[in-house]
XYZ file of C-alpha atoms in Angstrom:
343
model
C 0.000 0.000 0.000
C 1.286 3.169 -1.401
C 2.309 5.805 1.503
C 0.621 9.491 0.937
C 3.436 12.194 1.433
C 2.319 14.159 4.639
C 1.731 18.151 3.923
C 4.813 20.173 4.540
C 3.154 23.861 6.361
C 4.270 26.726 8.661
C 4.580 25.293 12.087
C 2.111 28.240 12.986
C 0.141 31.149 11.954
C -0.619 34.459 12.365
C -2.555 37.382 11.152
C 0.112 39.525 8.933
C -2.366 42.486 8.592
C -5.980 44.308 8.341
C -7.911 46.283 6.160
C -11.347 47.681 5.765
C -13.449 49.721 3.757
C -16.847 51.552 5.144
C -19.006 53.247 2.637
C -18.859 57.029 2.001
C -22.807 57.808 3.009
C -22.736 58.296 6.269
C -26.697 57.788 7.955
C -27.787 59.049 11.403
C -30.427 57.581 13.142
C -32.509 60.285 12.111
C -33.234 58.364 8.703
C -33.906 55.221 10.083
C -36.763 57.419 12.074
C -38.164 58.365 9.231
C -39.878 55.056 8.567
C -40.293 53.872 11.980
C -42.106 55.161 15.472
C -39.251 55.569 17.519
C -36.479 57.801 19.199
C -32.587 58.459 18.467
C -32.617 58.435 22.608
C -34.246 54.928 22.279
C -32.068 53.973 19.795
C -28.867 54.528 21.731
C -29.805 52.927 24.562
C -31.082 49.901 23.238
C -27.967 49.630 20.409
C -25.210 51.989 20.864
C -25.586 52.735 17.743
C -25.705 56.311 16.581
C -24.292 56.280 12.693
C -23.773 53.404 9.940
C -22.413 53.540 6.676
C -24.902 52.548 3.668
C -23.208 51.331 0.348
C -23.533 53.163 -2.796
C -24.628 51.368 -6.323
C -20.851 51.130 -6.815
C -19.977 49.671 -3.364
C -20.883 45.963 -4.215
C -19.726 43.396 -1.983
C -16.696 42.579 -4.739
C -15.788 46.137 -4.680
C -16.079 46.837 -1.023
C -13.877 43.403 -0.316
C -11.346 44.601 -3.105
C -10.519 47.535 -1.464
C -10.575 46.485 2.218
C -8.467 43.502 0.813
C -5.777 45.758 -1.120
C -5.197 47.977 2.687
C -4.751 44.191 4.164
C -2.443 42.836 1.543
C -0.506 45.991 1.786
C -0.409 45.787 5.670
C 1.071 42.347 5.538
C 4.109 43.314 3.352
C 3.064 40.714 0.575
C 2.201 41.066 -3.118
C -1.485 39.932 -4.294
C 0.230 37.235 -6.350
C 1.422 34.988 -3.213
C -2.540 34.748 -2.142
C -2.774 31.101 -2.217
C -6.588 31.280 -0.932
C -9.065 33.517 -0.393
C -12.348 33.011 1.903
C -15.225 35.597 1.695
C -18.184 35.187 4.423
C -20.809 36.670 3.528
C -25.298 36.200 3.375
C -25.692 39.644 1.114
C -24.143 38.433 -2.424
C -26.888 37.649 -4.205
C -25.992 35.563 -7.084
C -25.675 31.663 -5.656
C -23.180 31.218 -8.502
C -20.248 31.620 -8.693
C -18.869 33.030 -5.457
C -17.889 36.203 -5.271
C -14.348 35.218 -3.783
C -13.638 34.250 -7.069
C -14.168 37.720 -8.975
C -12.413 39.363 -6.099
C -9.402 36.513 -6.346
C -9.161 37.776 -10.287
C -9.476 41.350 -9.538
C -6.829 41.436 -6.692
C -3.933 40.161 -9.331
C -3.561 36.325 -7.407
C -1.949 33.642 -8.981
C -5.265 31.555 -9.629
C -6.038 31.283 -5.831
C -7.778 28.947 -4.404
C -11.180 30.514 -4.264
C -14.845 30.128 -2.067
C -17.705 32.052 -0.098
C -19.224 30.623 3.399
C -22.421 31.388 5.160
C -21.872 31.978 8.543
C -23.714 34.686 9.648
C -21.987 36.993 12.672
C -19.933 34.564 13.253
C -18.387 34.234 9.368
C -15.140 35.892 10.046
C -14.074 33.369 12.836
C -14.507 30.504 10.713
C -13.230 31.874 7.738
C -10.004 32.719 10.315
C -9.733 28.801 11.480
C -10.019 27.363 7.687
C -6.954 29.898 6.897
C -5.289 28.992 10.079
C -5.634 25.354 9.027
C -4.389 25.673 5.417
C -1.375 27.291 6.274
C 0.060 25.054 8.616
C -1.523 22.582 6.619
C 0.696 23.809 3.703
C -1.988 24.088 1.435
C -1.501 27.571 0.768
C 1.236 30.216 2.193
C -0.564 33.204 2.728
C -4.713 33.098 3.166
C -6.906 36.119 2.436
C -10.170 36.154 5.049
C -12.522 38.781 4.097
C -15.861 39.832 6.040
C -18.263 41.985 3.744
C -21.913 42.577 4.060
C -24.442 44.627 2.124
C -27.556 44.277 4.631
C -28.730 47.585 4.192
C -30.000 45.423 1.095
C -31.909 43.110 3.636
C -32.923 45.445 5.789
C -37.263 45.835 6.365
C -37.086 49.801 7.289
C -40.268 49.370 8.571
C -39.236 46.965 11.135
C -39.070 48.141 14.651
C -36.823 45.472 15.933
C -34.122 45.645 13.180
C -34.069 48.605 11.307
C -31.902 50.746 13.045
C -29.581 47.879 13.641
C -27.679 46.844 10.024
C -24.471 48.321 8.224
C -22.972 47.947 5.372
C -18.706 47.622 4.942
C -15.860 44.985 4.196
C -12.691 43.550 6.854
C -10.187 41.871 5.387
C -6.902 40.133 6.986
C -3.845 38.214 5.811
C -3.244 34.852 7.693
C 0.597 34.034 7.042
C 2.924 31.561 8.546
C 4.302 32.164 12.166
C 7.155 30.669 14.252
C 4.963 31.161 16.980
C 1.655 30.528 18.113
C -0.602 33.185 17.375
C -3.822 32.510 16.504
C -5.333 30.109 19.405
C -7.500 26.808 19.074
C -11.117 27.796 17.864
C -14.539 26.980 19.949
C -17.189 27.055 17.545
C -20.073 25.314 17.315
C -24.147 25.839 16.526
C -27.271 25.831 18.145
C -29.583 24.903 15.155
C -32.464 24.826 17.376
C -32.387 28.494 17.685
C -32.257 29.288 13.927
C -35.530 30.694 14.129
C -34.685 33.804 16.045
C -32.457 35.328 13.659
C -33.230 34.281 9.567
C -34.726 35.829 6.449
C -38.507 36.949 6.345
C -38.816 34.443 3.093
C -36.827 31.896 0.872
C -35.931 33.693 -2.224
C -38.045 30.621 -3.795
C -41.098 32.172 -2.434
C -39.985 35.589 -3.496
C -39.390 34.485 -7.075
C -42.962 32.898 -7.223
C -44.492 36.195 -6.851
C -48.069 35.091 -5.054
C -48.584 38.182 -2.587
C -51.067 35.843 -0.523
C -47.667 34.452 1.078
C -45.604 37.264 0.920
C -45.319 40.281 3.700
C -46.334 43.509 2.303
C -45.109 47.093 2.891
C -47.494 49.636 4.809
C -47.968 50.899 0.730
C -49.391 47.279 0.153
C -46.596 46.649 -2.295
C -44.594 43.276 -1.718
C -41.135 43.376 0.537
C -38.056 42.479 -0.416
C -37.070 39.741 1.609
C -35.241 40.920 4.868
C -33.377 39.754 8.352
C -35.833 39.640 11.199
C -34.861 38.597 14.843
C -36.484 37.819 17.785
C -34.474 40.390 20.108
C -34.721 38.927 23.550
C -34.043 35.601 23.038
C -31.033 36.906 21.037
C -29.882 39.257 23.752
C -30.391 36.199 26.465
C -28.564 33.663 24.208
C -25.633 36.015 23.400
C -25.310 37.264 26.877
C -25.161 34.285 29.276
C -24.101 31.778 26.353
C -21.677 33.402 24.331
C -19.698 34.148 27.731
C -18.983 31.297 28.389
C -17.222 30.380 25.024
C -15.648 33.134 25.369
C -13.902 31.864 28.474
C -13.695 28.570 26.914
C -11.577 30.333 23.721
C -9.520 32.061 26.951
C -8.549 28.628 28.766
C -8.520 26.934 25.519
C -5.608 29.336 24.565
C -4.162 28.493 27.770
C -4.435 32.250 29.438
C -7.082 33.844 31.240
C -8.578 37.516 30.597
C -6.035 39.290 32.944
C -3.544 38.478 29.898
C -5.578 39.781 27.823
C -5.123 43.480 25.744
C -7.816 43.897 23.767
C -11.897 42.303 23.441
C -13.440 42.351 19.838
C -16.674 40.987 20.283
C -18.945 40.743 17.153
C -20.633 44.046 17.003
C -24.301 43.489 17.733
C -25.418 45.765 20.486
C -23.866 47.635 23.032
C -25.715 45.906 25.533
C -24.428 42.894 24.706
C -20.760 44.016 24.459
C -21.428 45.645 28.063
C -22.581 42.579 29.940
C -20.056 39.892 28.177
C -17.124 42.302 29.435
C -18.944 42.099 33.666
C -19.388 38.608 32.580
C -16.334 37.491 31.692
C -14.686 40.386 34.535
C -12.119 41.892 32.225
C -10.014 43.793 34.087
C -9.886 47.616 32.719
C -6.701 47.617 31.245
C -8.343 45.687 28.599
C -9.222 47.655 24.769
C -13.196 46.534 23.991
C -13.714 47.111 20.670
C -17.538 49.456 20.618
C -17.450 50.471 16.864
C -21.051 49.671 16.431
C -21.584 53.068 17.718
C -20.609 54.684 13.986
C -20.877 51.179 12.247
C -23.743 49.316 12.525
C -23.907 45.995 13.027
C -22.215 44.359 9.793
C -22.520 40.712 10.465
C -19.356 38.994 9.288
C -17.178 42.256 8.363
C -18.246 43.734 12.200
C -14.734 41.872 13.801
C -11.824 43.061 11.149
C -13.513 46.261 10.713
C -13.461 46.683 14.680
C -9.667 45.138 14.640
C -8.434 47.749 11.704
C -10.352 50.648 13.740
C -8.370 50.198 17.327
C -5.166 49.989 15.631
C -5.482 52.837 13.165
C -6.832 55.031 16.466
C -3.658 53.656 18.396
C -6.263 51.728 20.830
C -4.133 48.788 20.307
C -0.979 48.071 18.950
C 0.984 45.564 16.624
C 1.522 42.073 19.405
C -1.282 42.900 21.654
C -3.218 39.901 22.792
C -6.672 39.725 21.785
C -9.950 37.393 22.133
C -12.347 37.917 19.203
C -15.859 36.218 19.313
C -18.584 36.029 16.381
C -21.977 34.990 16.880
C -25.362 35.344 15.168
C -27.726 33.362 12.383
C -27.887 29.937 13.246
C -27.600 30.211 15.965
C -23.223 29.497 15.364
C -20.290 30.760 17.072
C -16.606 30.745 16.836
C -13.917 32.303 19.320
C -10.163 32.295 19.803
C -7.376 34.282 20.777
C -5.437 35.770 18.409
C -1.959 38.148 18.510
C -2.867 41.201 16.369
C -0.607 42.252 13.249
């Protein structure tokens, strides 16, 4: 029996550098009031969130990715052409086929990299981060481009109470590159399919395309919606809160540290509220950076983490070697946290 030759990799990895790219229109929560009966005061203290950036006709998810992808490529030293792989997470690219990753691979100048989109919601960025972790100390590829981008201003029901203050628009990219030492941590992830329900789309595009109104949600015109993410916010809030905590601290002892080594939080960036209770949760001393850029970002599902990373260390919040935990978590319900050294 013929012997397979093992994989010859990095004997670690690390993230080599960040980028991101927020849209140019700016909108205060005075818009969002315009279709909705509510209060910028209300909307601050349920989300934090004062400002988010909506996306142009000409900030598509390729074009938002290529540019937050060119600052991250740039960061790391490299040259597009030693991109090996690239990983886009995403739910707002519309056409099933092909995946965008593949457009953006040709655009950014690779070498015919290894190219493919994943669904995973809020928490998209942290797997896309373990599958490049794994292929370069696998030795599948040398250098691994993650990107997070969302368009869910796109999904967005502005007539919806619950949500519509709540969505962004913008792309994070990082480099994952070989390391002599560790530097991005073990990943606990996992999923709570039982909970899907409390954060999914209104319809199935199926149902969309079929056009009878009889099962479709209408707008307050009486014209049909586009189909849009709706949540049920409490059990959201509950689940993120006393659940996500916990793997949190799991990602902390998995890593083999505990938060007083920490320098710097990056949740996913849901809600303030949320942010505020994992940090008395998990007791992080002050010292410790959180990352709060919902307050002028939204909440952009899978680009919310390396947008939030690029932020703190173009404001000097945190610096090149700090120690950070990141956490994503959202549609699902799945999850994914580690430890990570920052570039």
């Amino acid at each position: 029996m013929a012997k397979i030759k093992p994989s010859k990799g990095a004997p670690y990895a690390r993230i080599l550098g960040v980028g991101g790219y927020r849209p140019i229109r700016v909108v205060p929560n005075e818009v969002i009031l315009e279709t909705i009966d509510s209060s910028d005061e209300w909307i601050r203290s349920r989300s934090g969130i004062e400002t988010r950036h909506w996306a142009g006709p000409d900030e598509t998810v390729a074009a938002m990715s290529i540019e937050a992808a060119g600052k991250a490529i740039a960061d790391a030293g490299i040259a597009a052409e030693q991109i090996g792989a690239v990983v886009v997470s995403t739910v707002s690219h519309f056409s099933q086929t092909p995946a965008v990753a593949t457009e953006i691979a040709d655009k950014l100048g690779t070498d015919k990299a290894a190219a493919f989109d994943i669904s995973a919601g809020c928490a998209g960025f942290g797997y896309g981060l373990t599958l490049a972790k794994g292929m370069v100390v696998e030795g599948s590829a040398e250098y691994v481009l993650v990107i997070g981008v969302e368009r869910l201003s796109d999904l967005t029901d502005l007539e919806d109470r619950a949500t519509a203050f709540l969505f962004g628009d913008g792309a994070g990219a990082v480099v994952v590159g070989p390391s002599e030492e560790p530097a991005i941590g073990p990943t606990v992830w996992g999923s709570e399919g039982d909970k899907a329900g409390t954060i999914k789309q209104t319809v199935p595009w199926d149902r969309f395309a079929v056009g009878d109104v009889s099962q479709l949600p209408l707008d307050s015109a009486g014209n049909v919606k586009f189909p849009a993410i709706t949540q049920e916010g409490q059990a959201v809030f509950r689940w993120a809160v006393f659940e996500m905590a916990k793997v949190a601290q799991q990602a902390l002892e998995a890593a083999g540290i505990s938060s007083d080594d920490l320098d710097v939080f990056i949740p996913h960036q849901a809600n303030v509220r949320i942010i505020d209770s994992m940090v008395k949760t998990l007791k992080l001393p002050e010292h410790v950076t959180v990352a709060r850029d919902i307050r002028t970002t939204g909440n952009t599902s899978a680009a919310s983490i390396p947008l939030a990373m690029e932020r703190l260390l173009a404001t000097g919040e945190a610096k090149s070697g700090d120690t950070a935990l990141v956490i994503g978590f959202g549609a699902g319900l799945v999850y994914a946290a580690t430890v990570v050294t920052l570039p």
